[in-house]
Every structure is written in C-alpha cells, then in structure tokens.
C-alpha cells in the first residue's frame, strides 16, 4: 500500500503533532484557522449589541455599573461577565386611568389625564428606582386625586391650563430625583353625574333666559328714549303727528287687510271728556213724612150689665 505524497510536495503547510504512542498527527492549518474563525464569530455574536439612536445602554459587570452609558452604535460586552440594559430616551405617553374624587364644593367627578415624560439620566432612572414607568404612573394618580380635592368644579371645567401646570409641578418634583423629566400633563376628560348634568343644563337655560330678558329690557329702554325725543319734536310741530298718522294708515293699507285700525289721538279724547263733563245737579232732600195721627176709640159704657 503506497503512502500519500507528503504535504510539502503538494505545496501545503503542515503541522505535525506527536501523540502519546509516539506517532505523529498532521493537521491542516486551514482547518485550525476555520475553527478559530468560528470561535471568534461565536464570541462576536455573543458579545456584540446594537444600540439604536434613541437609546442608551448601561453595562453591568458582575452587578456593578461599568463606565458611562454607551451611545448609539455597536457596543461590545464580555459574554458571561457583562449584562447590557437599554434605556429608551424618547418621550413616553403614559395614560393615567380615571380617578374618582370629590371636589372642594362637594361634587363627585371622574377625571382622567395623560402624562408625557422622558428619561434624561439613564443611570439615575435605572439605579435609583426599580421600575420608573410604574413609579411615574403612581405619582400621577396620587397627584391627580390631590388636584381634584383642592379644586372646584368650575375650575376643572374651564380653568384646566392652571390645573395642568400645577399637576405637572407635583409630578415633576419627585421625578427629577429619578432622572426623569415631565414634559407636560393634560387633563383629558371630566365625567359628571347625570343629576349634576341636568342641574347645569337648567342653570345654563336660566342664564340664557336672564340675558334675553335683560337685552329686551335694554331695547325697550332705548326705544322709550327715542320715542320720548320723537314726541318732543312732534309736540313742537303738530303737523308731524298728522303726517305720521297718514303714513301709518298707508303702511297698514298696503298689506291688503280687511280690517283697518285707525289710531285715535288721546288728546282729542281728553278734550271731549273735559267738555262733556257737567257739574252734578244738587240733590234735593225728600219732604219729611207727616207725624202719625193717634186715633183713640171710645169704649161703650156699661150700665147695670146692659149695653
């Protein structure tokens, strides 16, 4: 049986390894390189991490923070020794569930809100608080209940900007120590009981009716002033009253009405009443009746029992 030609004759490098029995084992250098490359690729796959543009990465080596937060790009860690945690630096929208509360004027309401926040210090957000989204949510709920109890119903319905600013300050104070910045807080909806809605509806109707009456009264007042000025002008020129009467008749007749109402001057009625009233005739007393006449009848005389 012929031996294969030596690797030197084929132009390939060879590695000879002596075994325990005294023999030699030849290994291809390319095979060793392939194994090393495979191990390197496996190591890179286990240690390479990709950090996105809106993220920051914290590396913990045996539980201790190793260095500063890693920026976006490729981050390498030691497999088995390091643990990488990514922190989102974007603005997070956190809805606050509806909270039942009683306002300062003793009205039961149901209010929900939304909180916009972002992480400004990833180290503090990871080390100082266990679960910062849950912590922000709990602070937002408590602050919302506190704002409801300190406010009146009219403020919740019409003055929300001031309440939003106060709510933002209340949430932002503890969040600063957690490396979190509260961007803004908005009260979304205020739910009222049905009885309160009916009461507010009646109040609004009464307010509108009051305004309508005030406007009507102001119109009557202004019209009376103009009428008084017109009456003063007509008093100086009596012919103007007759012209006004004729104009009114023409306006009424133009509508083709079967009934024509003519205004009668009040001064003429007063004149007729003044002339027709005569002094009352003196009342004569009736003659006194004659005094009653007393008639006395003579009783018959009785003599010896005979009439």
Coordinates of C-alpha atoms in Angstrom, one line a residue:
X1 CA 0.0 0.0 0.0
X2 CA 1.5 3.3 -1.1
X3 CA 1.8 6.3 1.3
X4 CA 0.2 9.6 0.1
X5 CA 2.7 12.2 -1.0
X6 CA 4.0 14.5 1.6
X7 CA 2.2 17.8 2.2
X8 CA 5.4 19.6 1.4
X9 CA 5.4 18.0 -2.1
X10 CA 1.8 19.4 -2.6
X11 CA 2.9 22.9 -1.6
X12 CA 0.7 23.0 1.6
X13 CA 1.9 23.8 5.1
X14 CA 1.5 21.0 7.6
X15 CA 1.6 20.7 11.3
X16 CA 2.8 17.6 12.9
X17 CA 1.7 16.7 16.4
X18 CA 3.3 13.8 18.3
X19 CA 0.8 11.6 20.0
X20 CA 1.2 9.7 23.3
X21 CA 2.1 6.5 21.4
X22 CA 5.0 8.1 19.7
X23 CA 3.1 8.6 16.4
X24 CA 2.6 11.9 14.6
X25 CA -0.7 13.6 13.7
X26 CA -0.8 16.0 10.8
X27 CA -3.5 18.8 11.0
X28 CA -4.3 21.2 8.2
X29 CA -3.6 24.8 9.1
X30 CA -6.7 25.9 7.2
X31 CA -8.8 23.7 9.5
X32 CA -7.3 25.3 12.5
X33 CA -8.0 28.7 11.1
X34 CA -11.6 27.8 10.3
X35 CA -12.1 26.6 13.9
X36 CA -10.5 29.8 15.3
X37 CA -12.7 31.9 12.9
X38 CA -15.8 30.0 14.1
X39 CA -15.0 30.6 17.7
X40 CA -14.3 34.3 17.0
X41 CA -17.6 34.6 15.2
X42 CA -19.4 33.0 18.0
X43 CA -17.7 35.3 20.5
X44 CA -18.6 38.3 18.5
X45 CA -22.2 37.1 18.2
X46 CA -22.4 36.7 22.0
X47 CA -20.7 40.0 22.8
X48 CA -21.9 42.4 20.2
X49 CA -25.0 44.6 20.9
X50 CA -26.6 47.2 18.7
X51 CA -27.8 50.4 20.4
X52 CA -30.3 52.5 18.4
X53 CA -30.2 56.2 18.0
X54 CA -32.9 56.9 20.6
X55 CA -31.4 54.5 23.2
X56 CA -28.6 54.5 25.7
X57 CA -27.0 51.3 27.0
X58 CA -25.8 50.6 30.5
X59 CA -23.2 47.8 31.1
X60 CA -23.2 46.0 34.4
X61 CA -20.2 43.8 35.1
X62 CA -20.8 41.4 37.9
X63 CA -23.6 43.7 39.1
X64 CA -21.5 46.9 39.1
X65 CA -22.1 49.7 36.6
X66 CA -19.2 49.6 34.2
X67 CA -18.4 53.0 32.7
X68 CA -20.7 55.6 31.3
X69 CA -23.8 54.9 29.3
X70 CA -23.0 53.7 25.8
X71 CA -24.2 55.8 22.8
X72 CA -25.9 54.6 19.6
X73 CA -24.0 52.1 17.5
X74 CA -22.2 48.8 18.2
X75 CA -21.5 48.0 21.8
X76 CA -19.2 45.1 22.8
X77 CA -19.6 43.2 26.1
X78 CA -17.8 40.3 27.7
X79 CA -20.1 37.2 27.5
X80 CA -20.9 35.7 30.8
X81 CA -19.5 38.7 32.7
X82 CA -21.4 41.7 31.4
X83 CA -25.1 42.4 31.2
X84 CA -26.4 45.2 29.0
X85 CA -29.6 47.1 29.6
X86 CA -31.0 49.6 27.1
X87 CA -32.9 52.7 28.2
X88 CA -35.4 54.5 25.8
X89 CA -34.7 58.2 25.7
X90 CA -37.8 59.1 23.7
X91 CA -40.9 61.0 25.1
X92 CA -43.2 58.4 26.5
X93 CA -47.0 58.8 26.5
X94 CA -48.4 57.5 29.8
X95 CA -52.2 57.4 30.1
X96 CA -53.5 57.9 33.7
X97 CA -56.6 55.9 34.5
X98 CA -59.7 57.7 35.5
X99 CA -59.8 58.7 39.2
X100 CA -62.9 59.2 41.3
X101 CA -62.8 62.2 43.6
X102 CA -64.8 64.8 45.4
X103 CA -64.1 68.5 44.6
X104 CA -63.9 71.2 47.1
X105 CA -67.5 72.2 46.5
X106 CA -68.6 68.5 47.2
X107 CA -69.2 67.3 43.7
X108 CA -68.3 63.7 42.7
X109 CA -66.3 63.6 39.4
X110 CA -64.3 61.1 37.4
X111 CA -61.2 62.6 35.9
X112 CA -58.5 61.0 33.7
X113 CA -55.3 62.5 32.3
X114 CA -52.2 61.8 30.2
X115 CA -48.5 62.4 31.1
X116 CA -45.7 63.0 28.7
X117 CA -42.2 62.2 30.1
X118 CA -38.7 61.3 29.0
X119 CA -35.6 59.9 30.7
X120 CA -32.8 62.5 30.9
X121 CA -30.4 60.5 33.2
X122 CA -30.4 56.8 32.3
X123 CA -28.1 55.9 35.3
X124 CA -30.5 57.5 37.8
X125 CA -33.6 56.0 36.1
X126 CA -32.0 52.5 36.4
X127 CA -30.2 52.7 39.7
X128 CA -32.4 55.0 41.8
X129 CA -35.8 53.5 41.1
X130 CA -36.8 49.9 40.4
X131 CA -39.4 50.5 37.7
X132 CA -39.6 54.1 36.7
X133 CA -42.7 53.8 34.4
X134 CA -44.7 52.3 37.2
X135 CA -43.4 54.9 39.7
X136 CA -44.4 57.8 37.4
X137 CA -47.8 56.3 37.0
X138 CA -48.4 56.0 40.7
X139 CA -47.2 59.6 41.3
X140 CA -49.5 60.8 38.6
X141 CA -52.6 59.1 40.1
X142 CA -51.9 60.5 43.6
X143 CA -51.3 64.0 42.2
X144 CA -54.4 63.9 40.1
X145 CA -56.5 62.9 43.2
X146 CA -54.9 65.7 45.2
X147 CA -55.7 68.3 42.5
X148 CA -59.3 67.1 42.3
X149 CA -59.8 67.6 46.0
X150 CA -58.3 71.1 46.0
X151 CA -60.2 72.4 43.0
X152 CA -63.8 73.4 42.4
X153 CA -66.0 72.1 39.7
X154 CA -65.8 75.3 37.6
X155 CA -62.0 75.2 37.7
X156 CA -62.0 71.6 36.4
X157 CA -64.3 72.5 33.5
X158 CA -63.0 75.9 32.5
X159 CA -59.6 76.6 34.1
X160 CA -57.7 73.5 33.0
X161 CA -54.4 75.2 32.0
X162 CA -53.7 76.3 35.5
X163 CA -54.6 72.8 36.8
X164 CA -52.3 71.2 34.2
X165 CA -49.4 73.4 35.3
X166 CA -49.9 72.6 39.0
X167 CA -50.2 68.9 38.2
X168 CA -47.0 68.9 36.2
X169 CA -45.1 70.5 39.1
X170 CA -46.4 68.0 41.5
X171 CA -45.3 65.0 39.4
X172 CA -42.0 66.6 38.3
X173 CA -40.7 67.2 41.8
X174 CA -40.1 63.5 42.8
X175 CA -39.4 62.5 39.2
X176 CA -36.3 64.7 39.0
X177 CA -34.5 62.5 41.5
X178 CA -35.2 59.5 39.3
X179 CA -33.6 61.1 36.2
X180 CA -37.0 61.7 34.5
X181 CA -38.3 65.0 33.2
X182 CA -42.1 65.6 32.9
X183 CA -42.6 67.3 29.6
X184 CA -46.3 68.1 30.1
X185 CA -49.5 66.9 31.7
X186 CA -53.0 67.2 30.3
X187 CA -56.4 66.5 31.9
X188 CA -58.4 64.6 29.2
X189 CA -61.9 64.4 30.4
X190 CA -64.1 65.3 33.4
X191 CA -67.1 63.0 33.8
X192 CA -70.0 64.3 35.9
X193 CA -73.0 62.5 37.4
X194 CA -76.3 62.7 35.4
X195 CA -78.0 64.7 38.1
X196 CA -75.3 67.3 38.0
X197 CA -75.5 67.5 34.2
X198 CA -79.3 68.2 34.5
X199 CA -78.7 70.9 37.1
X200 CA -76.0 72.5 35.0
X201 CA -78.3 72.4 32.0
X202 CA -81.1 74.1 33.9
X203 CA -78.7 76.7 35.2
X204 CA -77.5 77.4 31.6
X205 CA -81.1 77.8 30.4
X206 CA -81.9 80.2 33.2
X207 CA -78.8 82.2 32.5
X208 CA -79.7 82.5 28.8
X209 CA -83.3 83.5 29.7
X210 CA -82.0 86.1 32.1
X211 CA -79.7 87.6 29.4
X212 CA -82.6 87.6 26.9
X213 CA -84.8 89.5 29.3
X214 CA -82.0 92.0 30.1
X215 CA -81.4 92.6 26.4
X216 CA -85.1 93.0 25.8
X217 CA -85.4 95.5 28.6
X218 CA -82.4 97.4 27.4
X219 CA -84.0 97.6 23.9
X220 CA -87.3 98.8 25.4
X221 CA -85.4 101.5 27.4
X222 CA -83.6 102.7 24.3
X223 CA -86.8 102.7 22.3
X224 CA -88.6 104.7 25.0
X225 CA -85.8 107.3 24.9
X226 CA -86.1 107.6 21.2
X227 CA -89.9 107.8 21.4
X228 CA -89.7 110.5 24.0
X229 CA -87.4 112.5 21.8
X230 CA -89.8 112.0 18.8
X231 CA -92.8 113.0 20.9
X232 CA -90.9 116.2 21.9
X233 CA -90.3 117.0 18.2
X234 CA -93.9 116.3 17.3
X235 CA -95.2 118.5 20.1
X236 CA -93.4 121.5 18.6
X237 CA -94.8 120.7 15.1
X238 CA -98.4 119.4 15.4
X239 CA -98.5 118.7 11.6
X240 CA -95.9 116.0 12.1
X241 CA -98.3 113.9 14.1
X242 CA -100.9 114.0 11.3
X243 CA -98.2 113.1 8.8
X244 CA -97.2 110.2 11.0
X245 CA -100.8 109.1 11.2
X246 CA -101.3 109.1 7.4
X247 CA -98.0 107.2 7.0
X248 CA -99.2 104.5 9.4
X249 CA -102.5 104.2 7.5
X250 CA -100.7 103.8 4.2
X251 CA -98.5 101.1 5.7
X252 CA -101.4 99.2 7.1
X253 CA -103.5 99.5 3.9
X254 CA -100.6 98.2 1.8
X255 CA -100.9 94.7 3.4
X256 CA -104.4 94.2 1.9
X257 CA -106.1 93.7 5.3
X258 CA -109.8 93.5 5.6
X259 CA -109.7 95.4 8.9
X260 CA -108.2 98.8 9.2
X261 CA -107.3 100.1 12.6
X262 CA -107.1 103.8 12.9
X263 CA -105.3 105.3 15.9
X264 CA -107.3 108.0 17.7
X265 CA -105.4 110.9 19.3
X266 CA -105.6 110.7 23.0
X267 CA -105.7 114.5 23.3
X268 CA -109.0 114.6 21.4
X269 CA -110.5 112.1 23.8
X270 CA -109.4 114.1 26.8
X271 CA -110.8 117.3 25.2
X272 CA -114.2 115.6 24.6
X273 CA -114.2 114.2 28.1
X274 CA -113.4 117.7 29.5
X275 CA -116.2 119.4 27.6
X276 CA -118.9 116.7 28.1
X277 CA -118.5 116.6 31.9
X278 CA -121.2 118.9 33.5
X279 CA -121.4 119.8 37.2
X280 CA -123.6 117.4 39.0
X281 CA -127.2 118.6 39.9
X282 CA -127.8 119.4 43.6
X283 CA -129.6 116.6 45.4
X284 CA -132.9 117.7 46.9
X285 CA -133.9 116.1 50.1
X286 CA -137.4 114.4 50.2
X287 CA -140.1 116.1 52.4
X288 CA -140.4 114.7 55.8
X289 CA -143.5 112.5 56.3
X290 CA -146.3 113.9 58.5
X291 CA -146.4 112.8 62.1
X292 CA -148.6 109.8 62.7
X293 CA -152.1 110.6 64.0
X294 CA -153.2 108.8 67.0
X295 CA -156.8 107.7 66.9
X296 CA -158.5 106.9 70.2
X297 CA -161.7 104.9 70.2
X298 CA -164.3 105.4 73.0
X299 CA -165.2 102.3 74.9
X300 CA -169.0 101.7 75.3
X301 CA -170.4 102.4 78.7
X302 CA -171.9 99.5 80.6
X303 CA -174.8 100.2 82.9
X304 CA -176.4 97.5 85.0
X305 CA -174.9 94.8 82.9
X306 CA -176.8 96.2 79.8
X307 CA -175.1 97.7 76.9

